[in-house]
Amino acid sequence: EPACRQATTTVRVVDLNPGADAFNLPIAGGTTASVVANDQASSAQAVIDTNVTLTPGTPPAPSAGAVGMNPDGTITVAPNTTPGTYNVPYRLCTVPASTPATCLDLTARVTVAAPAQPTAVPTLTAWALILLGTLVWGLGVRYHRLRI
């Protein structure tokens, strides 16, 4: 009579559900929220080094300034970085690692605003200045005569 054994296999479903990452920063620079703030890993909030790992990709190279991803998933833009939209790549994987690996290659979009344009100040022409000066002088003379 053949010997039989019963075996139990546990299948763990691991999935990543990333949210879209789009940030706007001023020309003065700054730091975004973490790219994992709107992500889920296996139906739980994604937390770096708890249930996901984050590996920054090669940062974009603006003509001036810098854009880079930090280990905590935030993106820092240096002051006076060239205005424009930058794609910042990164890889998100589940923890513990699974076989096959559960990883996604993602991209965060960072838009650096152009500096505000100064508001034009209206100016007076030479004739308008002469007229204004004459008017002020005339009022001053009249006021002076009324007081005497």
Tab-separated table of C-alpha atoms in Angstrom, residues 4-129:
chain	number	residue	atom	x	y	z
A	4	CYS	CA	0.626	9.237	1.149
A	5	ARG	CA	1.423	12.532	2.725
A	6	GLN	CA	-0.599	15.653	2.812
A	7	ALA	CA	1.136	18.941	1.964
A	8	THR	CA	-0.094	22.486	2.356
A	9	THR	CA	1.107	25.248	0.120
A	10	THR	CA	0.501	28.891	0.890
A	11	VAL	CA	0.283	31.225	-2.053
A	12	ARG	CA	0.849	34.842	-1.182
A	13	VAL	CA	-0.495	37.332	-3.688
A	14	VAL	CA	1.842	40.284	-3.942
A	15	ASP	CA	0.952	43.303	-5.958
A	16	LEU	CA	1.904	46.919	-6.353
A	17	ASN	CA	-0.647	49.628	-7.048
A	18	PRO	CA	1.183	52.892	-7.689
A	19	GLY	CA	-0.601	56.221	-7.962
A	20	ALA	CA	0.319	58.852	-10.524
A	21	ASP	CA	3.118	61.158	-9.380
A	22	ALA	CA	2.980	64.723	-10.687
A	23	PHE	CA	4.466	67.628	-8.751
A	24	ASN	CA	4.780	71.375	-9.342
A	25	LEU	CA	7.594	73.409	-7.826
A	26	PRO	CA	8.565	77.087	-8.164
A	27	ILE	CA	11.792	78.357	-9.713
A	28	ALA	CA	13.002	78.853	-6.120
A	29	GLY	CA	13.252	75.054	-5.856
A	30	GLY	CA	12.029	72.781	-3.088
A	31	THR	CA	11.173	69.209	-2.206
A	32	THR	CA	8.097	67.199	-3.171
A	33	ALA	CA	6.142	64.692	-1.121
A	34	SER	CA	7.359	61.090	-1.388
A	35	VAL	CA	6.431	59.230	-4.567
A	36	VAL	CA	5.193	56.310	-2.428
A	37	ALA	CA	2.695	58.488	-0.518
A	38	ASN	CA	-0.085	57.432	-2.925
A	39	ASP	CA	1.047	53.828	-3.537
A	40	GLN	CA	-0.100	50.503	-2.157
A	41	ALA	CA	1.699	47.196	-1.795
A	42	SER	CA	-0.522	44.141	-1.262
A	43	SER	CA	-3.473	46.415	-0.369
A	44	ALA	CA	-1.537	48.311	2.340
A	45	GLN	CA	0.044	51.759	2.247
A	46	ALA	CA	3.499	51.491	0.674
A	47	VAL	CA	6.249	52.241	3.206
A	48	ILE	CA	9.885	52.239	2.112
A	49	ASP	CA	11.929	49.455	3.760
A	50	THR	CA	8.769	48.001	5.342
A	51	ASN	CA	6.786	46.612	2.424
A	52	VAL	CA	8.564	48.201	-0.575
A	53	THR	CA	12.035	49.202	-1.688
A	54	LEU	CA	12.691	52.232	-3.829
A	55	THR	CA	15.640	52.576	-6.185
A	56	PRO	CA	16.068	55.981	-7.839
A	57	GLY	CA	16.885	55.919	-11.543
A	58	THR	CA	19.160	58.251	-13.467
A	59	PRO	CA	17.975	61.793	-12.771
A	60	PRO	CA	17.258	64.223	-15.586
A	61	ALA	CA	19.937	66.816	-16.395
A	62	PRO	CA	18.482	70.313	-16.756
A	63	SER	CA	20.710	72.921	-18.397
A	64	ALA	CA	20.891	74.760	-15.051
A	65	GLY	CA	20.244	73.489	-11.539
A	66	ALA	CA	19.444	69.904	-10.592
A	67	VAL	CA	16.549	67.490	-10.090
A	68	GLY	CA	17.099	64.356	-8.032
A	69	MET	CA	15.291	61.686	-6.039
A	70	ASN	CA	16.159	61.116	-2.375
A	71	PRO	CA	16.183	57.683	-0.647
A	72	ASP	CA	12.847	58.521	1.040
A	73	GLY	CA	11.158	58.992	-2.350
A	74	THR	CA	11.015	62.779	-2.214
A	75	ILE	CA	12.328	64.738	-5.185
A	76	THR	CA	14.511	67.786	-4.632
A	77	VAL	CA	14.778	70.580	-7.177
A	78	ALA	CA	17.684	73.002	-6.742
A	79	PRO	CA	16.953	76.752	-6.780
A	80	ASN	CA	17.056	78.333	-10.248
A	81	THR	CA	16.674	75.022	-12.065
A	82	THR	CA	15.746	75.608	-15.697
A	83	PRO	CA	11.923	75.812	-15.910
A	84	GLY	CA	10.267	72.852	-17.601
A	85	THR	CA	8.860	69.378	-17.020
A	86	TYR	CA	11.234	66.627	-15.900
A	87	ASN	CA	10.644	62.866	-15.767
A	88	VAL	CA	12.288	61.274	-12.742
A	89	PRO	CA	12.551	57.453	-13.040
A	90	TYR	CA	12.563	55.009	-10.149
A	91	ARG	CA	11.961	51.316	-9.404
A	92	LEU	CA	9.532	50.117	-6.746
A	93	CYS	CA	9.718	46.497	-5.493
A	94	THR	CA	7.835	44.564	-2.837
A	95	VAL	CA	9.350	43.500	0.499
A	96	PRO	CA	9.949	40.718	1.198
A	97	ALA	CA	11.258	39.981	-2.245
A	98	SER	CA	9.194	37.545	-4.232
A	99	THR	CA	10.080	35.062	-6.932
A	100	PRO	CA	9.654	36.199	-9.578
A	101	ALA	CA	10.396	39.716	-8.362
A	102	THR	CA	7.434	42.048	-8.054
A	103	CYS	CA	8.857	45.338	-9.274
A	104	LEU	CA	7.635	48.238	-11.351
A	105	ASP	CA	9.666	50.802	-13.224
A	106	LEU	CA	7.868	54.110	-12.722
A	107	THR	CA	8.298	57.782	-13.550
A	108	ALA	CA	7.405	60.838	-11.509
A	109	ARG	CA	6.737	64.099	-13.371
A	110	VAL	CA	8.092	67.315	-11.857
A	111	THR	CA	7.232	70.677	-13.378
A	112	VAL	CA	9.444	73.631	-12.464
A	113	ALA	CA	7.566	76.888	-12.961
A	114	ALA	CA	9.039	79.787	-14.886
A	115	PRO	CA	9.771	82.911	-12.843
A	116	ALA	CA	6.908	85.368	-12.587
A	117	GLN	CA	7.162	88.150	-15.126
A	118	PRO	CA	7.325	91.626	-13.607
A	119	THR	CA	4.226	93.732	-14.059
A	120	ALA	CA	4.758	96.657	-16.382
A	121	VAL	CA	4.529	100.007	-14.617
A	122	PRO	CA	2.850	102.699	-16.685
A	123	THR	CA	5.107	105.663	-17.371
A	124	LEU	CA	4.338	109.221	-18.350
A	125	THR	CA	5.604	110.870	-21.507
A	126	ALA	CA	7.658	114.054	-21.333
A	127	TRP	CA	4.594	116.182	-22.192
A	128	ALA	CA	2.507	114.487	-19.511
A	129	LEU	CA	5.230	115.211	-16.943
